[in-house]
PDB file of C-alpha atoms in Angstrom:
ATOM      1  CA  MET A   1      83.950 102.543 118.224  1.00  0.00           C
ATOM      2  CA  ASP A   2      87.322 101.351 119.532  1.00  0.00           C
ATOM      3  CA  ASN A   3      87.509  98.891 116.641  1.00  0.00           C
ATOM      4  CA  LEU A   4      86.794 101.697 114.192  1.00  0.00           C
ATOM      5  CA  SER A   5      89.506 103.844 115.767  1.00  0.00           C
ATOM      6  CA  THR A   6      91.967 100.973 115.485  1.00  0.00           C
ATOM      7  CA  PHE A   7      91.029 100.457 111.845  1.00  0.00           C
ATOM      8  CA  LEU A   8      91.515 104.137 111.043  1.00  0.00           C
ATOM      9  CA  SER A   9      94.769 104.347 112.998  1.00  0.00           C
ATOM     10  CA  ASN A  10      96.288 101.260 111.364  1.00  0.00           C
ATOM     11  CA  PRO A  11      94.436 100.357 108.148  1.00  0.00           C
ATOM     12  CA  LEU A  12      97.183  97.883 107.216  1.00  0.00           C
ATOM     13  CA  GLN A  13      95.613  95.421 109.683  1.00  0.00           C
ATOM     14  CA  SER A  14      92.531  95.295 107.436  1.00  0.00           C
ATOM     15  CA  TRP A  15      94.334  95.507 104.108  1.00  0.00           C
ATOM     16  CA  TYR A  16      92.009  92.983 102.468  1.00  0.00           C
ATOM     17  CA  ILE A  17      89.004  95.187 103.302  1.00  0.00           C
ATOM     18  CA  LEU A  18      90.671  98.234 101.809  1.00  0.00           C
ATOM     19  CA  LEU A  19      91.612  96.365  98.634  1.00  0.00           C
ATOM     20  CA  GLY A  20      88.058  95.051  98.316  1.00  0.00           C
ATOM     21  CA  ILE A  21      86.617  98.529  98.802  1.00  0.00           C
ATOM     22  CA  SER A  22      89.031  99.918  96.205  1.00  0.00           C
ATOM     23  CA  PHE A  23      87.993  97.254  93.688  1.00  0.00           C
ATOM     24  CA  LEU A  24      84.310  97.912  94.324  1.00  0.00           C
ATOM     25  CA  GLY A  25      84.934 101.657  94.066  1.00  0.00           C
ATOM     26  CA  GLY A  26      86.378 101.186  90.587  1.00  0.00           C
ATOM     27  CA  PHE A  27      83.495  98.918  89.618  1.00  0.00           C
ATOM     28  CA  PHE A  28      80.873 101.335  90.981  1.00  0.00           C
ATOM     29  CA  ALA A  29      82.506 104.170  89.042  1.00  0.00           C
ATOM     30  CA  SER A  30      82.457 102.140  85.825  1.00  0.00           C
ATOM     31  CA  VAL A  31      78.754 101.235  86.043  1.00  0.00           C
ATOM     32  CA  SER A  32      77.514 104.762  86.687  1.00  0.00           C
ATOM     33  CA  PRO A  33      75.091 105.977  83.982  1.00  0.00           C
ATOM     34  CA  CYS A  34      77.498 108.453  82.390  1.00  0.00           C
ATOM     35  CA  SER A  35      80.324 105.890  82.365  1.00  0.00           C
ATOM     36  CA  LEU A  36      78.152 103.267  80.694  1.00  0.00           C
ATOM     37  CA  THR A  37      77.255 105.664  77.892  1.00  0.00           C
ATOM     38  CA  MET A  38      80.987 106.020  77.157  1.00  0.00           C
ATOM     39  CA  LEU A  39      81.648 102.279  76.834  1.00  0.00           C
ATOM     40  CA  PRO A  40      80.820 101.924  73.113  1.00  0.00           C
ATOM     41  CA  LEU A  41      82.919 105.014  72.354  1.00  0.00           C
ATOM     42  CA  ILE A  42      85.934 103.748  74.337  1.00  0.00           C
ATOM     43  CA  ILE A  43      85.772 100.227  72.902  1.00  0.00           C
ATOM     44  CA  GLY A  44      85.367 101.514  69.363  1.00  0.00           C
ATOM     45  CA  TYR A  45      88.132 104.064  69.865  1.00  0.00           C
ATOM     46  CA  ILE A  46      90.615 101.452  71.071  1.00  0.00           C
ATOM     47  CA  GLY A  47      90.221  99.018  68.209  1.00  0.00           C
ATOM     48  CA  GLY A  48      86.672  98.786  66.914  1.00  0.00           C
ATOM     49  CA  TYR A  49      84.664  96.023  68.585  1.00  0.00           C
ATOM     50  CA  SER A  50      82.635  95.383  65.446  1.00  0.00           C
ATOM     51  CA  GLU A  51      85.687  94.898  63.214  1.00  0.00           C
ATOM     52  CA  GLU A  52      88.243  93.084  65.346  1.00  0.00           C
ATOM     53  CA  THR A  53      88.426  89.465  66.471  1.00  0.00           C
ATOM     54  CA  PRO A  54      87.542  88.738  70.119  1.00  0.00           C
ATOM     55  CA  ILE A  55      91.150  87.799  70.913  1.00  0.00           C
ATOM     56  CA  LYS A  56      92.511  91.034  69.456  1.00  0.00           C
ATOM     57  CA  THR A  57      89.821  93.067  71.230  1.00  0.00           C
ATOM     58  CA  PHE A  58      90.653  91.311  74.498  1.00  0.00           C
ATOM     59  CA  ALA A  59      94.358  92.106  74.058  1.00  0.00           C
ATOM     60  CA  GLN A  60      93.700  95.752  73.230  1.00  0.00           C
ATOM     61  CA  LEU A  61      91.341  96.241  76.169  1.00  0.00           C
ATOM     62  CA  SER A  62      93.755  94.453  78.520  1.00  0.00           C
ATOM     63  CA  PHE A  63      96.571  96.821  77.591  1.00  0.00           C
ATOM     64  CA  PHE A  64      94.181  99.758  77.919  1.00  0.00           C
ATOM     65  CA  ILE A  65      93.486  98.637  81.502  1.00  0.00           C
ATOM     66  CA  LEU A  66      97.238  98.199  82.013  1.00  0.00           C
ATOM     67  CA  GLY A  67      97.732 101.825  80.986  1.00  0.00           C
ATOM     68  CA  THR A  68      95.199 103.042  83.555  1.00  0.00           C
ATOM     69  CA  ALA A  69      96.769 100.749  86.174  1.00  0.00           C
ATOM     70  CA  ILE A  70     100.206 102.275  85.574  1.00  0.00           C
ATOM     71  CA  VAL A  71      98.894 105.772  86.288  1.00  0.00           C
ATOM     72  CA  PHE A  72      96.829 104.770  89.302  1.00  0.00           C
ATOM     73  CA  THR A  73      99.616 102.741  90.941  1.00  0.00           C
ATOM     74  CA  ILE A  74     102.002 105.679  90.580  1.00  0.00           C
ATOM     75  CA  LEU A  75      99.337 107.900  92.150  1.00  0.00           C
ATOM     76  CA  GLY A  76      99.036 105.387  94.982  1.00  0.00           C
ATOM     77  CA  GLY A  77     102.744 105.633  95.752  1.00  0.00           C
ATOM     78  CA  LEU A  78     102.624 109.433  95.630  1.00  0.00           C
ATOM     79  CA  CYS A  79      99.623 109.434  97.981  1.00  0.00           C
ATOM     80  CA  ALA A  80     101.461 107.343 100.567  1.00  0.00           C
ATOM     81  CA  ILE A  81     104.642 109.423 100.323  1.00  0.00           C
ATOM     82  CA  SER A  82     102.726 112.694 100.680  1.00  0.00           C
ATOM     83  CA  GLY A  83     100.784 111.168 103.568  1.00  0.00           C
ATOM     84  CA  ASN A  84     104.007 110.512 105.450  1.00  0.00           C
ATOM     85  CA  VAL A  85     105.258 114.022 104.794  1.00  0.00           C
ATOM     86  CA  PHE A  86     102.111 115.981 105.563  1.00  0.00           C
ATOM     87  CA  SER A  87     100.933 113.956 108.533  1.00  0.00           C
ATOM     88  CA  SER A  88     104.348 114.387 110.159  1.00  0.00           C
ATOM     89  CA  ALA A  89     104.254 118.124 109.544  1.00  0.00           C
ATOM     90  CA  PHE A  90     100.617 118.902 110.302  1.00  0.00           C
ATOM     91  CA  GLY A  91      99.394 115.959 112.389  1.00  0.00           C
ATOM     92  CA  GLN A  92      95.668 116.005 113.103  1.00  0.00           C
ATOM     93  CA  TYR A  93      95.145 119.023 110.852  1.00  0.00           C
ATOM     94  CA  PHE A  94      96.074 116.850 107.886  1.00  0.00           C
ATOM     95  CA  THR A  95      93.535 114.220 108.984  1.00  0.00           C
ATOM     96  CA  LEU A  96      90.865 116.920 109.177  1.00  0.00           C
ATOM     97  CA  PHE A  97      91.805 118.091 105.692  1.00  0.00           C
ATOM     98  CA  ILE A  98      91.476 114.573 104.261  1.00  0.00           C
ATOM     99  CA  ALA A  99      88.154 114.112 106.082  1.00  0.00           C
ATOM    100  CA  SER A 100      86.884 117.349 104.540  1.00  0.00           C
ATOM    101  CA  VAL A 101      87.956 116.194 101.071  1.00  0.00           C
ATOM    102  CA  LEU A 102      86.097 112.906 101.533  1.00  0.00           C
ATOM    103  CA  LEU A 103      82.999 114.726 102.772  1.00  0.00           C
ATOM    104  CA  ILE A 104      82.994 117.130  99.812  1.00  0.00           C
ATOM    105  CA  LEU A 105      83.415 114.262  97.333  1.00  0.00           C
ATOM    106  CA  GLY A 106      80.611 112.294  98.978  1.00  0.00           C
ATOM    107  CA  LEU A 107      78.299 115.290  98.809  1.00  0.00           C
ATOM    108  CA  LYS A 108      79.318 115.780  95.172  1.00  0.00           C
ATOM    109  CA  ILE A 109      78.186 112.242  94.350  1.00  0.00           C
ATOM    110  CA  PHE A 110      74.848 112.963  96.036  1.00  0.00           C
ATOM    111  CA  ASP A 111      74.558 116.212  94.007  1.00  0.00           C
ATOM    112  CA  VAL A 112      74.358 118.216  97.232  1.00  0.00           C
ATOM    113  CA  LEU A 113      77.392 120.114  95.966  1.00  0.00           C
ATOM    114  CA  ASP A 114      77.621 120.980  92.289  1.00  0.00           C
ATOM    115  CA  PHE A 115      81.021 121.743  90.799  1.00  0.00           C
ATOM    116  CA  GLU A 116      82.927 120.754  87.702  1.00  0.00           C
ATOM    117  CA  VAL A 117      85.683 118.158  88.011  1.00  0.00           C
ATOM    118  CA  PRO A 118      88.673 119.408  85.998  1.00  0.00           C
ATOM    119  CA  THR A 119      90.352 117.207  83.409  1.00  0.00           C
ATOM    120  CA  ILE A 120      94.048 117.313  82.591  1.00  0.00           C
ATOM    121  CA  ILE A 121      93.870 116.093  78.995  1.00  0.00           C
ATOM    122  CA  LYS A 122      91.242 117.391  76.578  1.00  0.00           C
ATOM    123  CA  SER A 123      91.705 115.022  73.628  1.00  0.00           C
ATOM    124  CA  MET A 124      92.688 111.410  73.031  1.00  0.00           C
ATOM    125  CA  PRO A 125      95.550 110.293  70.745  1.00  0.00           C
ATOM    126  CA  VAL A 126      94.508 108.896  67.384  1.00  0.00           C
ATOM    127  CA  ASN A 127      95.200 105.255  66.532  1.00  0.00           C
ATOM    128  CA  ASN A 128      96.274 105.232  62.910  1.00  0.00           C
ATOM    129  CA  HIS A 129      97.837 101.757  62.976  1.00  0.00           C
ATOM    130  CA  ARG A 130      95.375  99.768  65.133  1.00  0.00           C
ATOM    131  CA  SER A 131      98.192  98.870  67.504  1.00  0.00           C
ATOM    132  CA  ILE A 132      97.426  95.994  69.863  1.00  0.00           C
ATOM    133  CA  PHE A 133      99.899  96.868  72.605  1.00  0.00           C
ATOM    134  CA  VAL A 134     101.390 100.353  72.468  1.00  0.00           C
ATOM    135  CA  TYR A 135      98.393 102.464  71.475  1.00  0.00           C
ATOM    136  CA  PRO A 136      95.875 100.926  73.936  1.00  0.00           C
ATOM    137  CA  THR A 137      98.405 101.361  76.751  1.00  0.00           C
ATOM    138  CA  ILE A 138      98.965 105.016  75.832  1.00  0.00           C
ATOM    139  CA  LEU A 139      95.210 105.513  75.540  1.00  0.00           C
ATOM    140  CA  GLY A 140      94.736 103.944  78.979  1.00  0.00           C
ATOM    141  CA  ILE A 141      97.317 106.317  80.449  1.00  0.00           C
ATOM    142  CA  THR A 142      95.614 109.240  78.730  1.00  0.00           C
ATOM    143  CA  PHE A 143      92.178 108.168  79.915  1.00  0.00           C
ATOM    144  CA  ALA A 144      93.409 107.778  83.500  1.00  0.00           C
ATOM    145  CA  LEU A 145      94.985 111.243  83.471  1.00  0.00           C
ATOM    146  CA  ALA A 146      91.948 112.836  81.860  1.00  0.00           C
ATOM    147  CA  GLY A 147      89.473 111.228  84.233  1.00  0.00           C
ATOM    148  CA  THR A 148      85.692 111.559  84.003  1.00  0.00           C
ATOM    149  CA  PRO A 149      83.166 113.411  86.172  1.00  0.00           C
ATOM    150  CA  CYS A 150      81.660 109.996  86.945  1.00  0.00           C
ATOM    151  CA  SER A 151      84.694 108.282  88.435  1.00  0.00           C
ATOM    152  CA  THR A 152      86.790 111.170  89.752  1.00  0.00           C
ATOM    153  CA  PRO A 153      84.972 111.643  93.105  1.00  0.00           C
ATOM    154  CA  ILE A 154      85.260 107.932  93.942  1.00  0.00           C
ATOM    155  CA  LEU A 155      88.877 107.770  92.748  1.00  0.00           C
ATOM    156  CA  ALA A 156      89.826 110.881  94.699  1.00  0.00           C
ATOM    157  CA  GLY A 157      88.159 109.430  97.791  1.00  0.00           C
ATOM    158  CA  ILE A 158      90.244 106.258  97.539  1.00  0.00           C
ATOM    159  CA  MET A 159      93.368 108.359  96.960  1.00  0.00           C
ATOM    160  CA  ALA A 160      92.572 110.373 100.080  1.00  0.00           C
ATOM    161  CA  PHE A 161      92.166 107.223 102.151  1.00  0.00           C
ATOM    162  CA  ALA A 162      95.411 105.808 100.710  1.00  0.00           C
ATOM    163  CA  THR A 163      97.116 109.017 101.787  1.00  0.00           C
ATOM    164  CA  ILE A 164      95.928 108.582 105.369  1.00  0.00           C
ATOM    165  CA  GLY A 165      97.234 104.991 105.382  1.00  0.00           C
ATOM    166  CA  LYS A 166     100.796 106.166 104.659  1.00  0.00           C
ATOM    167  CA  ASN A 167     101.819 102.642 103.595  1.00  0.00           C
ATOM    168  CA  ILE A 168     103.317 102.755 100.110  1.00  0.00           C
ATOM    169  CA  ALA A 169     102.688  99.113  99.165  1.00  0.00           C
ATOM    170  CA  LEU A 170      99.075  99.211 100.382  1.00  0.00           C
ATOM    171  CA  ALA A 171      98.388 102.548  98.657  1.00  0.00           C
ATOM    172  CA  ILE A 172      99.759 101.230  95.359  1.00  0.00           C
ATOM    173  CA  LEU A 173      97.654  98.077  95.628  1.00  0.00           C
ATOM    174  CA  MET A 174      94.528 100.106  96.479  1.00  0.00           C
ATOM    175  CA  LEU A 175      94.826 102.243  93.349  1.00  0.00           C
ATOM    176  CA  PHE A 176      95.746  99.172  91.284  1.00  0.00           C
ATOM    177  CA  MET A 177      92.599  97.383  92.473  1.00  0.00           C
ATOM    178  CA  PHE A 178      90.570 100.484  91.599  1.00  0.00           C
ATOM    179  CA  SER A 179      91.879 100.311  88.027  1.00  0.00           C
ATOM    180  CA  ILE A 180      91.069  96.590  87.790  1.00  0.00           C
ATOM    181  CA  GLY A 181      87.555  97.177  89.107  1.00  0.00           C
ATOM    182  CA  GLN A 182      87.050 100.030  86.672  1.00  0.00           C
ATOM    183  CA  GLY A 183      88.324  97.999  83.735  1.00  0.00           C
ATOM    184  CA  LEU A 184      86.337  94.830  84.446  1.00  0.00           C
ATOM    185  CA  ILE A 185      83.069  96.049  82.942  1.00  0.00           C
ATOM    186  CA  LEU A 186      84.968  97.431  79.944  1.00  0.00           C
ATOM    187  CA  LEU A 187      86.587  94.052  79.320  1.00  0.00           C
ATOM    188  CA  VAL A 188      83.296  92.168  79.601  1.00  0.00           C
ATOM    189  CA  ALA A 189      81.473  94.647  77.359  1.00  0.00           C
ATOM    190  CA  GLY A 190      84.258  94.523  74.771  1.00  0.00           C
ATOM    191  CA  LEU A 191      84.095  90.744  74.516  1.00  0.00           C
ATOM    192  CA  CYS A 192      80.293  90.568  74.577  1.00  0.00           C
ATOM    193  CA  THR A 193      79.135  93.463  72.417  1.00  0.00           C
ATOM    194  CA  SER A 194      75.494  92.534  72.971  1.00  0.00           C
ATOM    195  CA  THR A 195      76.101  93.326  76.630  1.00  0.00           C
ATOM    196  CA  LEU A 196      76.348  97.009  75.760  1.00  0.00           C
ATOM    197  CA  LYS A 197      72.659  97.228  74.944  1.00  0.00           C
ATOM    198  CA  ASN A 198      71.728  95.403  78.141  1.00  0.00           C
ATOM    199  CA  LEU A 199      73.967  97.682  80.202  1.00  0.00           C
ATOM    200  CA  LYS A 200      72.276 100.768  78.777  1.00  0.00           C
ATOM    201  CA  SER A 201      68.887  99.417  79.792  1.00  0.00           C
ATOM    202  CA  VAL A 202      69.943  99.038  83.429  1.00  0.00           C
ATOM    203  CA  ALA A 203      71.971 102.250  83.621  1.00  0.00           C
ATOM    204  CA  LYS A 204      69.282 103.994  85.644  1.00  0.00           C
ATOM    205  CA  TYR A 205      69.573 101.363  88.367  1.00  0.00           C
ATOM    206  CA  THR A 206      73.359 101.549  88.622  1.00  0.00           C
ATOM    207  CA  ASP A 207      73.093 105.085  89.958  1.00  0.00           C
ATOM    208  CA  ILE A 208      72.134 103.457  93.252  1.00  0.00           C
ATOM    209  CA  LEU A 209      75.585 101.832  93.441  1.00  0.00           C
ATOM    210  CA  VAL A 210      77.289 105.168  92.842  1.00  0.00           C
ATOM    211  CA  LYS A 211      75.192 106.812  95.551  1.00  0.00           C
ATOM    212  CA  PHE A 212      76.190 103.969  97.874  1.00  0.00           C
ATOM    213  CA  SER A 213      79.865 104.756  97.282  1.00  0.00           C
ATOM    214  CA  GLY A 214      79.137 108.410  98.060  1.00  0.00           C
ATOM    215  CA  MET A 215      77.509 107.363 101.314  1.00  0.00           C
ATOM    216  CA  LEU A 216      80.636 105.371 102.210  1.00  0.00           C
ATOM    217  CA  LEU A 217      82.808 108.442 101.611  1.00  0.00           C
ATOM    218  CA  ILE A 218      80.609 110.516 103.919  1.00  0.00           C
ATOM    219  CA  ILE A 219      80.650 107.814 106.617  1.00  0.00           C
ATOM    220  CA  VAL A 220      84.451 107.503 106.482  1.00  0.00           C
ATOM    221  CA  ALA A 221      84.760 111.308 106.669  1.00  0.00           C
ATOM    222  CA  CYS A 222      82.587 111.334 109.800  1.00  0.00           C
ATOM    223  CA  LEU A 223      84.722 108.568 111.330  1.00  0.00           C
ATOM    224  CA  PHE A 224      87.851 110.628 110.724  1.00  0.00           C
ATOM    225  CA  TYR A 225      86.208 113.628 112.372  1.00  0.00           C
ATOM    226  CA  TRP A 226      85.281 111.413 115.327  1.00  0.00           C
ATOM    227  CA  LYS A 227      88.862 110.127 115.544  1.00  0.00           C
ATOM    228  CA  VAL A 228      90.166 113.686 115.859  1.00  0.00           C
ATOM    229  CA  PHE A 229      87.526 115.211 118.137  1.00  0.00           C
ATOM    230  CA  SER A 230      86.516 112.266 120.364  1.00  0.00           C
ATOM    231  CA  PRO A 231      89.469 112.796 122.782  1.00  0.00           C
ATOM    232  CA  LEU A 232      88.277 116.370 123.312  1.00  0.00           C
ATOM    233  CA  ILE A 233      84.734 115.230 124.033  1.00  0.00           C
ATOM    234  CA  GLY A 234      85.774 112.459 126.401  1.00  0.00           C
TER     235      GLY A 234
END
């Protein structure tokens, strides 16, 4: 338990673990059943996977992922800055708040709690010129801001953990790795359109991965609670 306390107190020491978890969190979010059903729509909306060349599709999807990465890295910096401010002002109360957020999000993934995840943007911009660079980037930014009920709990959990870390560089990298993990399956599916059918057939099994990420959120929340209350018990 001492090792866990050290990890929670100074996550920078295990930065590679946090970056790996962030990448897997993005990947788990992207292979959830409801995310997989959106893949053909997203790919077709960006440039039309049945009409474009593989190189052009790859470029469009890459800039779409870049757009999401821009938003998520900015969020990472804001998380770290707010973590410094709020933890200095509220101390352990702020840790308890973050732990509660993680617990609620974990229970949401397990469907123990049922609530709607709000979206900021209700509609996507229309691509009238089949732009390779500008439009996919804008669409990626829009998609990241809008969010989906599938990925938001996992994303918010990573943001909460980045806030606790209070290290700006690490928080930015964590959210960047989330965006890369989330975009990986999109890139593969866009280049191999036959993969879309195969992904749909295994969608029911990918729910296990999402539930696993929810379990991790609950475990981390419990560890934060232990970090705060263990001195009182001992």
